[in-house]
Amino acid sequence: MADTLTKLAYQALQQGKSLVGVAHKEVSTKLMELVAPQGAPKTRPIPPQMLMDLQAANSALMEIDWEEAEQGLYPTSLLFDAPWLDWAARYPMVWLDMPSTWNRRSERNVSDLPPDVESDNYPDYYLQNFHHQTDGYLSDHSASLYDLQVEILFNGTADPMRRRVIKPLVQGLRAFAERPASQLRVLDVATGTGRTLRQVRAALPQVQLVGLDLSSAYLRQANRWLSQLPDELPQLVQGNGESMPFASGSMQGVTCVFLLHELPGDARQNVIDECFRVLEPGGVLVLADSVQLADSPQFETAMDNFRRVFHEPYYRDYIGDDIEARLTATGFSGIRATSHLMTRVWSATKP
């Protein structure tokens, strides 16, 4: 009975988050069309069949998320882990931030960054307002709203999609089963606010977790979130995924979530190459990012609308890219891939 009630509570929570996300987007879109019509993106209507496919994929995602928790891959408490009170307090800030987002969209201004940013510290492709986000990824204000904005964007499925990296990561780390878990190191590339690290920590309570990100502001937010966990001492490093400040072969696992679609092709390859370098032979890489045209053609309209609504300059190239070929060219083997709603997950091993 307890498991049944927990599952019903989880389903109710996810349905509630979905309704909130849909309602927010509908209201904000109507308001934008009224107040700032010049900033309204021209999106394509969603075909009825695609809506049915999305609903089916969403149900499948919720089912596998519950099943893996029930199997003990991660605690069921993780299904309910979110800073609800904090997000509720920040939600008005999302609305207050919208006019500036609309202005940037209507003016096609994608370089509206804080004046004190030292541009020499970042690659050129990073210095722009992805998603038309205020300050790009380069301020505490941006970092404070990011997780809530992503939850709204994905109608409450962001964490369930992130959790799809856990199973291949845990399975891959079995290659080092003879070592104490405390001697294993898992690196999260482009860790952002640390949500992926928090998910992984619940499944792997003993391993050493390391987060790498270009943004000091996002690392500060990650430090705040992760420090809330009992006995957690976050290992967070500022750096570029194209040239990581870690020794070759120093990691047994690497994750990278929602980064590749925001990189130009050469940088995408550089990050994959660096993941290979820092992994010890036998180590596992797990990538998670947007689905692509080859694996999810039924969602082509949704992919196209995402590009139209948000400033994502490399997304069109990404959805046509052959990530498996890139992994193979780098030297990875045992490549596997699965899709979950709007997320594609690849796992690969360094021979």
Coordinates of N, CA and C in Angstrom, one line a residue, residues 1-207:
M1 N 0.8 -1.2 0.0 CA 0.0 0.0 0.0 C 0.9 1.3 0.0
A2 N 2.0 1.2 0.8 CA 2.8 2.4 0.9 C 3.4 2.7 -0.5
D3 N 3.9 1.7 -1.2 CA 4.4 1.9 -2.6 C 3.4 2.5 -3.5
T4 N 2.2 2.0 -3.4 CA 1.1 2.4 -4.3 C 0.8 3.9 -4.0
L5 N 0.7 4.3 -2.7 CA 0.4 5.7 -2.4 C 1.6 6.6 -2.8
T6 N 2.8 6.1 -2.7 CA 3.9 6.9 -3.1 C 3.9 7.1 -4.7
K7 N 3.6 6.1 -5.4 CA 3.5 6.2 -6.8 C 2.4 7.1 -7.2
L8 N 1.2 7.1 -6.6 CA 0.1 8.0 -6.9 C 0.5 9.4 -6.6
A9 N 1.3 9.6 -5.5 CA 1.7 10.9 -5.1 C 2.7 11.5 -6.2
Y10 N 3.6 10.6 -6.7 CA 4.5 11.0 -7.7 C 3.8 11.4 -9.0
Q11 N 2.8 10.5 -9.4 CA 2.0 10.8 -10.6 C 1.3 12.1 -10.4
A12 N 0.7 12.4 -9.3 CA 0.0 13.6 -9.0 C 0.9 14.8 -9.1
L13 N 2.1 14.7 -8.5 CA 3.1 15.7 -8.6 C 3.5 16.1 -10.0
Q14 N 3.8 15.1 -10.8 CA 4.2 15.3 -12.2 C 3.0 15.9 -13.0
Q15 N 1.8 15.4 -12.8 CA 0.7 16.0 -13.5 C 0.5 17.5 -13.1
G16 N 0.7 17.8 -11.8 CA 0.6 19.2 -11.3 C 1.6 20.1 -12.0
K17 N 2.9 19.6 -12.0 CA 4.0 20.4 -12.6 C 3.7 20.6 -14.1
S18 N 3.2 19.6 -14.8 CA 2.9 19.7 -16.2 C 1.8 20.8 -16.4
L19 N 0.8 20.7 -15.6 CA -0.3 21.7 -15.7 C 0.2 23.2 -15.5
V20 N 1.1 23.3 -14.5 CA 1.6 24.6 -14.2 C 2.5 25.1 -15.4
G21 N 3.3 24.2 -15.9 CA 4.2 24.6 -17.0 C 3.4 25.0 -18.2
V22 N 2.3 24.2 -18.6 CA 1.5 24.5 -19.7 C 0.8 25.9 -19.5
A23 N 0.2 26.0 -18.3 CA -0.6 27.3 -18.0 C 0.4 28.5 -18.1
H24 N 1.5 28.3 -17.5 CA 2.5 29.5 -17.5 C 2.8 29.9 -19.0
K25 N 3.1 28.9 -19.8 CA 3.5 29.2 -21.2 C 2.3 29.8 -22.0
E26 N 1.1 29.3 -21.7 CA -0.1 29.9 -22.4 C -0.3 31.3 -22.0
V27 N -0.3 31.6 -20.7 CA -0.6 32.9 -20.2 C 0.5 33.9 -20.7
S28 N 1.8 33.5 -20.6 CA 2.9 34.4 -20.9 C 2.9 34.6 -22.4
T29 N 2.5 33.6 -23.2 CA 2.5 33.8 -24.7 C 1.4 34.8 -25.1
K30 N 0.2 34.7 -24.5 CA -0.9 35.6 -24.7 C -0.6 37.0 -24.3
L31 N 0.1 37.1 -23.1 CA 0.5 38.5 -22.7 C 1.5 39.1 -23.6
M32 N 2.5 38.3 -24.1 CA 3.5 38.8 -25.0 C 2.8 39.3 -26.3
E33 N 1.9 38.5 -26.8 CA 1.2 38.9 -28.0 C 0.5 40.2 -27.9
L34 N 0.0 40.4 -26.7 CA -0.7 41.7 -26.4 C 0.2 42.9 -26.1
V35 N 1.2 42.7 -25.3 CA 2.1 43.7 -24.9 C 3.2 44.0 -25.9
A36 N 3.8 42.9 -26.4 CA 5.0 43.0 -27.2 C 4.9 42.1 -28.4
P37 N 3.9 42.4 -29.3 CA 3.7 41.4 -30.4 C 4.8 41.3 -31.4
Q38 N 5.7 42.3 -31.4 CA 6.9 42.2 -32.3 C 7.9 41.2 -31.9
G39 N 7.8 40.8 -30.6 CA 8.7 39.8 -30.1 C 8.1 38.4 -30.1
A40 N 6.9 38.2 -30.5 CA 6.3 36.9 -30.6 C 6.9 36.1 -31.7
P41 N 7.4 34.9 -31.4 CA 8.0 34.1 -32.4 C 6.9 33.4 -33.3
K42 N 7.3 33.2 -34.6 CA 6.3 32.5 -35.5 C 6.6 31.0 -35.4
T43 N 5.7 30.4 -34.6 CA 5.9 28.9 -34.5 C 4.9 28.2 -35.4
R44 N 5.2 26.9 -35.6 CA 4.4 26.0 -36.4 C 3.4 25.3 -35.5
P45 N 2.1 25.1 -35.9 CA 1.1 24.4 -35.1 C 1.6 23.0 -34.9
I46 N 1.2 22.5 -33.7 CA 1.6 21.1 -33.4 C 0.6 20.1 -34.0
P47 N 1.0 19.2 -34.8 CA 0.0 18.2 -35.3 C -0.6 17.3 -34.2
P48 N -1.9 17.0 -34.3 CA -2.5 16.1 -33.3 C -1.8 14.9 -33.0
Q49 N -1.3 14.2 -34.0 CA -0.5 13.0 -33.8 C 0.7 13.2 -33.0
M50 N 1.4 14.3 -33.1 CA 2.6 14.6 -32.3 C 2.2 14.8 -30.9
L51 N 1.0 15.5 -30.6 CA 0.6 15.6 -29.3 C 0.4 14.3 -28.6
M52 N -0.2 13.3 -29.3 CA -0.4 12.0 -28.8 C 0.9 11.3 -28.6
D53 N 1.9 11.5 -29.5 CA 3.2 10.9 -29.3 C 3.9 11.5 -28.1
L54 N 3.8 12.8 -27.9 CA 4.4 13.4 -26.7 C 3.8 12.9 -25.4
Q55 N 2.5 12.8 -25.4 CA 1.8 12.3 -24.2 C 2.2 10.8 -23.9
A56 N 2.3 10.0 -24.9 CA 2.8 8.6 -24.8 C 4.2 8.6 -24.2
A57 N 5.1 9.4 -24.8 CA 6.5 9.5 -24.4 C 6.6 10.0 -23.0
N58 N 5.8 10.9 -22.6 CA 5.8 11.5 -21.2 C 5.4 10.4 -20.2
S59 N 4.3 9.6 -20.6 CA 3.9 8.5 -19.7 C 5.0 7.5 -19.6
A60 N 5.7 7.2 -20.7 CA 6.7 6.2 -20.6 C 7.9 6.7 -19.7
L61 N 8.2 8.0 -19.8 CA 9.3 8.5 -19.0 C 8.9 8.4 -17.5
M62 N 7.7 8.8 -17.2 CA 7.3 8.7 -15.8 C 7.3 7.2 -15.3
E63 N 6.9 6.3 -16.1 CA 6.9 4.9 -15.7 C 8.3 4.4 -15.5
I64 N 9.3 4.7 -16.4 CA 10.7 4.2 -16.1 C 11.3 4.9 -15.0
D65 N 11.0 6.2 -14.7 CA 11.5 6.9 -13.6 C 11.0 6.2 -12.3
W66 N 9.8 5.9 -12.2 CA 9.2 5.2 -11.0 C 9.9 3.8 -10.9
E67 N 9.9 3.1 -12.0 CA 10.5 1.7 -11.9 C 11.9 1.7 -11.4
E68 N 12.7 2.6 -11.9 CA 14.1 2.6 -11.5 C 14.3 3.0 -10.0
A69 N 13.4 3.9 -9.5 CA 13.4 4.2 -8.1 C 12.9 3.0 -7.3
E70 N 11.9 2.3 -7.8 CA 11.4 1.2 -7.0 C 12.4 0.0 -7.0
Q71 N 13.2 -0.1 -8.1 CA 14.2 -1.1 -8.1 C 15.4 -0.8 -7.2
G72 N 15.5 0.4 -6.7 CA 16.6 0.8 -5.8 C 17.7 1.5 -6.5
L73 N 17.6 1.8 -7.7 CA 18.7 2.5 -8.4 C 18.9 3.9 -7.8
Y74 N 17.9 4.5 -7.3 CA 18.0 5.7 -6.5 C 16.8 5.7 -5.6
P75 N 16.8 6.5 -4.5 CA 15.7 6.5 -3.5 C 14.5 7.1 -4.1
T76 N 13.3 6.6 -3.7 CA 12.0 7.3 -4.2 C 11.9 8.7 -3.7
S77 N 12.6 9.0 -2.6 CA 12.6 10.4 -2.2 C 13.1 11.4 -3.2
L78 N 14.0 10.9 -4.1 CA 14.6 11.7 -5.1 C 13.5 12.2 -6.1
L79 N 12.4 11.4 -6.3 CA 11.4 11.8 -7.2 C 10.7 13.1 -6.7
F80 N 10.8 13.4 -5.4 CA 10.1 14.6 -4.9 C 11.1 15.7 -4.5
D81 N 12.3 15.5 -4.9 CA 13.4 16.4 -4.4 C 13.4 17.7 -5.3
A82 N 12.9 18.8 -4.7 CA 13.0 20.1 -5.4 C 12.8 21.2 -4.4
P83 N 13.4 22.3 -4.6 CA 13.3 23.4 -3.6 C 12.0 24.2 -3.8
W84 N 10.9 23.6 -3.4 CA 9.6 24.2 -3.7 C 9.4 25.6 -3.2
L85 N 9.8 25.8 -1.9 CA 9.6 27.1 -1.3 C 10.4 28.2 -2.0
D86 N 11.7 27.8 -2.3 CA 12.6 28.7 -2.9 C 12.0 29.1 -4.3
W87 N 11.6 28.1 -5.1 CA 11.1 28.3 -6.4 C 9.8 29.2 -6.3
A88 N 9.0 28.9 -5.3 CA 7.8 29.8 -5.2 C 8.1 31.2 -5.0
A89 N 9.2 31.4 -4.2 CA 9.6 32.8 -3.9 C 10.2 33.5 -5.1
R90 N 10.8 32.7 -6.0 CA 11.5 33.2 -7.2 C 10.5 33.4 -8.4
Y91 N 9.4 32.7 -8.3 CA 8.5 32.7 -9.5 C 8.1 34.1 -9.9
P92 N 7.8 35.0 -9.0 CA 7.5 36.4 -9.5 C 8.6 37.0 -10.3
M93 N 9.9 36.6 -9.9 CA 11.0 37.2 -10.6 C 11.0 36.7 -12.1
V94 N 10.5 35.5 -12.4 CA 10.4 35.0 -13.7 C 9.5 36.0 -14.6
W95 N 8.4 36.4 -14.0 CA 7.5 37.3 -14.7 C 8.1 38.7 -14.9
L96 N 8.8 39.1 -13.8 CA 9.4 40.5 -13.9 C 10.5 40.5 -14.9
D97 N 11.1 39.3 -15.2 CA 12.2 39.2 -16.1 C 11.7 39.2 -17.6
M98 N 10.4 38.9 -17.8 CA 9.9 38.6 -19.2 C 10.0 39.8 -20.1
P99 N 9.7 41.0 -19.7 CA 9.8 42.2 -20.6 C 11.1 42.3 -21.2
S100 N 12.2 42.2 -20.4 CA 13.5 42.3 -21.0 C 13.8 41.2 -22.0
T101 N 13.3 40.0 -21.7 CA 13.4 38.9 -22.7 C 12.7 39.1 -24.0
W102 N 11.5 39.7 -23.9 CA 10.7 40.0 -25.1 C 11.5 41.1 -25.9
N103 N 12.0 42.1 -25.2 CA 12.8 43.1 -25.9 C 14.0 42.6 -26.6
R104 N 14.7 41.7 -26.0 CA 15.9 41.1 -26.7 C 15.4 40.3 -27.9
R105 N 14.3 39.6 -27.8 CA 13.9 38.8 -28.9 C 13.4 39.7 -30.1
S106 N 12.7 40.7 -29.8 CA 12.2 41.6 -30.8 C 13.3 42.4 -31.5
E107 N 14.3 42.8 -30.7 CA 15.5 43.5 -31.2 C 16.6 42.6 -31.8
R108 N 16.4 41.3 -31.7 CA 17.4 40.3 -32.1 C 18.7 40.7 -31.4
N109 N 18.7 41.0 -30.2 CA 19.8 41.4 -29.4 C 20.3 40.2 -28.6
V110 N 21.3 39.5 -29.0 CA 21.8 38.3 -28.3 C 23.1 38.5 -27.7
S111 N 23.5 39.7 -27.5 CA 24.8 40.0 -26.8 C 24.6 41.0 -25.7
D112 N 23.5 40.9 -25.0 CA 23.1 41.8 -23.9 C 23.6 41.2 -22.6
L113 N 24.9 41.4 -22.3 CA 25.6 40.7 -21.2 C 26.0 41.8 -20.2
P114 N 26.3 41.4 -18.9 CA 26.7 42.4 -17.9 C 28.0 43.1 -18.4
P115 N 28.1 44.4 -18.1 CA 29.2 45.2 -18.6 C 30.6 44.8 -18.0
D116 N 30.6 44.1 -16.9 CA 31.8 43.8 -16.2 C 32.4 42.4 -16.6
V117 N 31.7 41.8 -17.6 CA 32.2 40.4 -18.0 C 33.5 40.6 -18.7
E118 N 34.5 39.8 -18.3 CA 35.8 39.8 -19.0 C 35.7 38.8 -20.1
S119 N 35.5 39.3 -21.3 CA 35.2 38.4 -22.5 C 36.4 37.5 -22.8
D120 N 37.6 37.9 -22.5 CA 38.7 37.1 -22.8 C 38.7 35.8 -22.1
N121 N 37.9 35.7 -21.0 CA 37.9 34.4 -20.2 C 37.0 33.4 -20.8
Y122 N 36.3 33.7 -21.9 CA 35.2 32.8 -22.4 C 35.4 32.6 -23.9
P123 N 35.0 31.5 -24.4 CA 35.0 31.3 -25.9 C 33.9 32.2 -26.5
D124 N 34.1 32.6 -27.7 CA 33.1 33.6 -28.3 C 31.7 33.0 -28.4
Y125 N 31.6 31.7 -28.6 CA 30.2 31.1 -28.7 C 29.4 31.2 -27.4
Y126 N 30.1 31.4 -26.3 CA 29.5 31.4 -25.0 C 29.0 32.8 -24.6
L127 N 29.5 33.8 -25.3 CA 29.1 35.2 -25.0 C 27.9 35.6 -25.7
Q128 N 26.8 35.1 -25.3 CA 25.5 35.4 -25.9 C 24.4 35.0 -25.0
N129 N 23.2 35.5 -25.3 CA 22.0 35.2 -24.5 C 21.3 34.0 -25.0
F130 N 21.8 32.8 -24.6 CA 21.1 31.6 -24.9 C 19.7 31.7 -24.3
H131 N 18.7 31.2 -25.0 CA 17.3 31.3 -24.5 C 16.8 32.7 -24.4
H132 N 17.5 33.7 -24.9 CA 17.3 35.1 -24.6 C 17.3 35.4 -23.1
Q133 N 18.1 34.6 -22.4 CA 18.2 34.7 -21.0 C 18.9 36.0 -20.6
T134 N 18.4 36.7 -19.6 CA 19.0 37.9 -19.0 C 20.4 37.6 -18.5
D135 N 21.4 38.3 -19.0 CA 22.8 38.1 -18.7 C 23.4 36.8 -19.2
G136 N 22.7 36.2 -20.1 CA 23.3 34.9 -20.6 C 23.5 33.9 -19.4
Y137 N 24.6 33.3 -19.3 CA 24.9 32.5 -18.2 C 25.9 33.1 -17.2
L138 N 25.9 34.4 -17.2 CA 27.0 35.1 -16.5 C 26.6 36.1 -15.4
S139 N 25.6 35.7 -14.7 CA 25.2 36.5 -13.5 C 24.5 35.7 -12.5
D140 N 24.5 36.1 -11.2 CA 23.8 35.4 -10.1 C 22.3 35.5 -10.4
H141 N 21.9 36.6 -11.0 CA 20.4 36.7 -11.3 C 20.0 35.6 -12.3
S142 N 20.8 35.4 -13.3 CA 20.5 34.3 -14.3 C 20.5 33.0 -13.6
A143 N 21.6 32.7 -12.8 CA 21.7 31.4 -12.1 C 20.5 31.2 -11.1
S144 N 20.0 32.2 -10.5 CA 19.0 32.0 -9.5 C 17.6 31.6 -10.1
L145 N 17.4 31.9 -11.4 CA 16.2 31.6 -12.1 C 16.3 30.4 -13.0
Y146 N 17.4 29.9 -13.3 CA 17.6 28.9 -14.3 C 16.8 27.6 -14.1
D147 N 17.0 27.1 -12.9 CA 16.3 25.8 -12.6 C 14.8 25.9 -12.7
L148 N 14.3 27.0 -12.2 CA 12.8 27.1 -12.3 C 12.4 27.3 -13.7
Q149 N 13.1 28.1 -14.5 CA 12.8 28.3 -15.9 C 12.9 27.0 -16.7
V150 N 13.8 26.2 -16.4 CA 13.9 24.9 -17.1 C 12.8 24.0 -16.7
E151 N 12.4 24.0 -15.4 CA 11.2 23.2 -15.0 C 10.0 23.6 -15.8
I152 N 9.8 24.9 -15.9 CA 8.6 25.4 -16.7 C 8.7 25.0 -18.1
L153 N 9.9 25.2 -18.7 CA 10.1 24.8 -20.1 C 9.7 23.4 -20.4
F154 N 10.1 22.5 -19.6 CA 9.9 21.1 -19.8 C 8.7 20.5 -19.1
N155 N 7.8 21.4 -18.6 CA 6.6 21.0 -17.9 C 6.8 20.0 -16.8
G156 N 7.9 20.3 -16.0 CA 8.2 19.5 -14.9 C 8.9 18.2 -15.1
T157 N 9.4 18.0 -16.4 CA 10.1 16.7 -16.7 C 11.6 16.8 -16.7
A158 N 12.2 17.9 -16.4 CA 13.6 18.1 -16.5 C 14.4 17.1 -15.7
D159 N 14.0 17.0 -14.4 CA 14.7 16.1 -13.5 C 14.5 14.6 -13.9
P160 N 13.3 14.2 -14.3 CA 13.1 12.8 -14.8 C 14.0 12.5 -16.0
M161 N 14.2 13.5 -16.9 CA 15.0 13.3 -18.0 C 16.5 13.3 -17.6
R162 N 16.9 14.1 -16.7 CA 18.3 14.1 -16.2 C 18.6 12.7 -15.6
R163 N 17.6 12.2 -14.9 CA 17.9 10.9 -14.1 C 18.1 9.7 -15.1
R164 N 17.9 9.9 -16.4 CA 18.2 8.8 -17.3 C 19.7 8.6 -17.4
V165 N 20.5 9.5 -17.0 CA 22.0 9.2 -17.0 C 22.4 8.3 -15.9
I166 N 21.6 8.1 -14.9 CA 22.0 7.4 -13.7 C 22.3 5.9 -14.0
K167 N 21.3 5.2 -14.6 CA 21.5 3.8 -14.8 C 22.7 3.5 -15.7
P168 N 22.9 4.1 -16.8 CA 24.2 3.8 -17.6 C 25.4 4.1 -16.8
L169 N 25.4 5.2 -16.0 CA 26.5 5.6 -15.2 C 26.8 4.5 -14.2
V170 N 25.8 4.1 -13.4 CA 26.0 3.0 -12.4 C 26.5 1.7 -13.0
Q171 N 25.9 1.4 -14.2 CA 26.3 0.2 -14.8 C 27.8 0.3 -15.3
G172 N 28.2 1.4 -15.8 CA 29.5 1.6 -16.3 C 30.5 1.6 -15.2
L173 N 30.2 2.1 -14.1 CA 31.2 2.1 -12.9 C 31.4 0.7 -12.4
R174 N 30.6 -0.3 -12.8 CA 30.8 -1.7 -12.3 C 32.2 -2.2 -12.8
A175 N 32.7 -1.6 -13.8 CA 34.0 -2.0 -14.3 C 35.1 -1.8 -13.2
F176 N 34.8 -1.0 -12.2 CA 35.7 -0.7 -11.1 C 35.2 -1.3 -9.8
A177 N 34.5 -2.4 -9.9 CA 33.8 -2.9 -8.7 C 34.8 -3.4 -7.6
E178 N 36.0 -3.7 -8.0 CA 37.0 -4.1 -7.0 C 37.5 -3.0 -6.1
R179 N 37.2 -1.7 -6.5 CA 37.7 -0.6 -5.8 C 36.6 -0.1 -4.8
P180 N 37.0 0.5 -3.7 CA 36.0 1.1 -2.8 C 35.4 2.3 -3.6
A181 N 34.1 2.4 -3.4 CA 33.3 3.5 -4.1 C 33.9 4.9 -3.8
S182 N 34.5 5.0 -2.6 CA 35.0 6.3 -2.3 C 36.3 6.7 -3.1
Q183 N 36.8 5.7 -3.8 CA 38.0 6.0 -4.6 C 37.6 6.3 -6.1
L184 N 36.3 6.3 -6.4 CA 35.9 6.5 -7.8 C 35.5 8.0 -7.9
R185 N 35.9 8.6 -9.1 CA 35.6 10.0 -9.3 C 34.7 10.1 -10.5
V186 N 33.6 10.9 -10.4 CA 32.6 11.1 -11.5 C 32.6 12.6 -11.7
L187 N 32.8 13.0 -12.9 CA 32.9 14.4 -13.3 C 31.6 14.7 -14.1
D188 N 31.0 15.8 -13.8 CA 29.8 16.4 -14.5 C 30.3 17.6 -15.3
V189 N 30.3 17.5 -16.6 CA 30.8 18.6 -17.4 C 29.7 19.6 -17.7
A190 N 29.9 20.9 -17.6 CA 28.9 21.9 -17.7 C 27.8 21.6 -16.7
T191 N 28.2 21.6 -15.4 CA 27.3 21.2 -14.3 C 26.3 22.2 -14.0
G192 N 26.5 23.5 -14.5 CA 25.5 24.5 -14.2 C 25.2 24.7 -12.8
T193 N 23.9 24.6 -12.4 CA 23.5 24.8 -11.0 C 23.6 23.5 -10.2
G194 N 24.1 22.5 -10.7 CA 24.4 21.3 -10.0 C 23.2 20.3 -9.9
R195 N 22.2 20.5 -10.7 CA 21.0 19.6 -10.5 C 21.4 18.1 -10.9
T196 N 22.2 17.9 -11.9 CA 22.6 16.6 -12.3 C 23.4 16.0 -11.2
L197 N 24.4 16.7 -10.6 CA 25.2 16.2 -9.5 C 24.3 15.8 -8.3
R198 N 23.3 16.6 -8.1 CA 22.4 16.2 -7.0 C 21.6 14.9 -7.2
Q199 N 21.2 14.7 -8.5 CA 20.6 13.5 -8.8 C 21.5 12.3 -8.7
V200 N 22.8 12.4 -9.2 CA 23.7 11.4 -9.2 C 24.1 11.1 -7.7
R201 N 24.2 12.1 -6.9 CA 24.6 11.9 -5.5 C 23.7 10.9 -4.8
A202 N 22.4 11.0 -5.1 CA 21.4 10.2 -4.4 C 21.6 8.7 -4.8
A203 N 22.1 8.4 -6.0 CA 22.3 7.1 -6.5 C 23.7 6.5 -6.1
L204 N 24.6 7.4 -5.9 CA 26.0 7.0 -5.7 C 26.5 7.8 -4.5
P205 N 26.1 7.4 -3.3 CA 26.4 8.3 -2.1 C 27.8 8.3 -1.7
Q206 N 28.7 7.4 -2.2 CA 30.1 7.3 -1.7 C 31.1 7.8 -2.7
V207 N 30.8 7.9 -4.0 CA 31.8 8.3 -5.0 C 32.1 9.8 -4.8

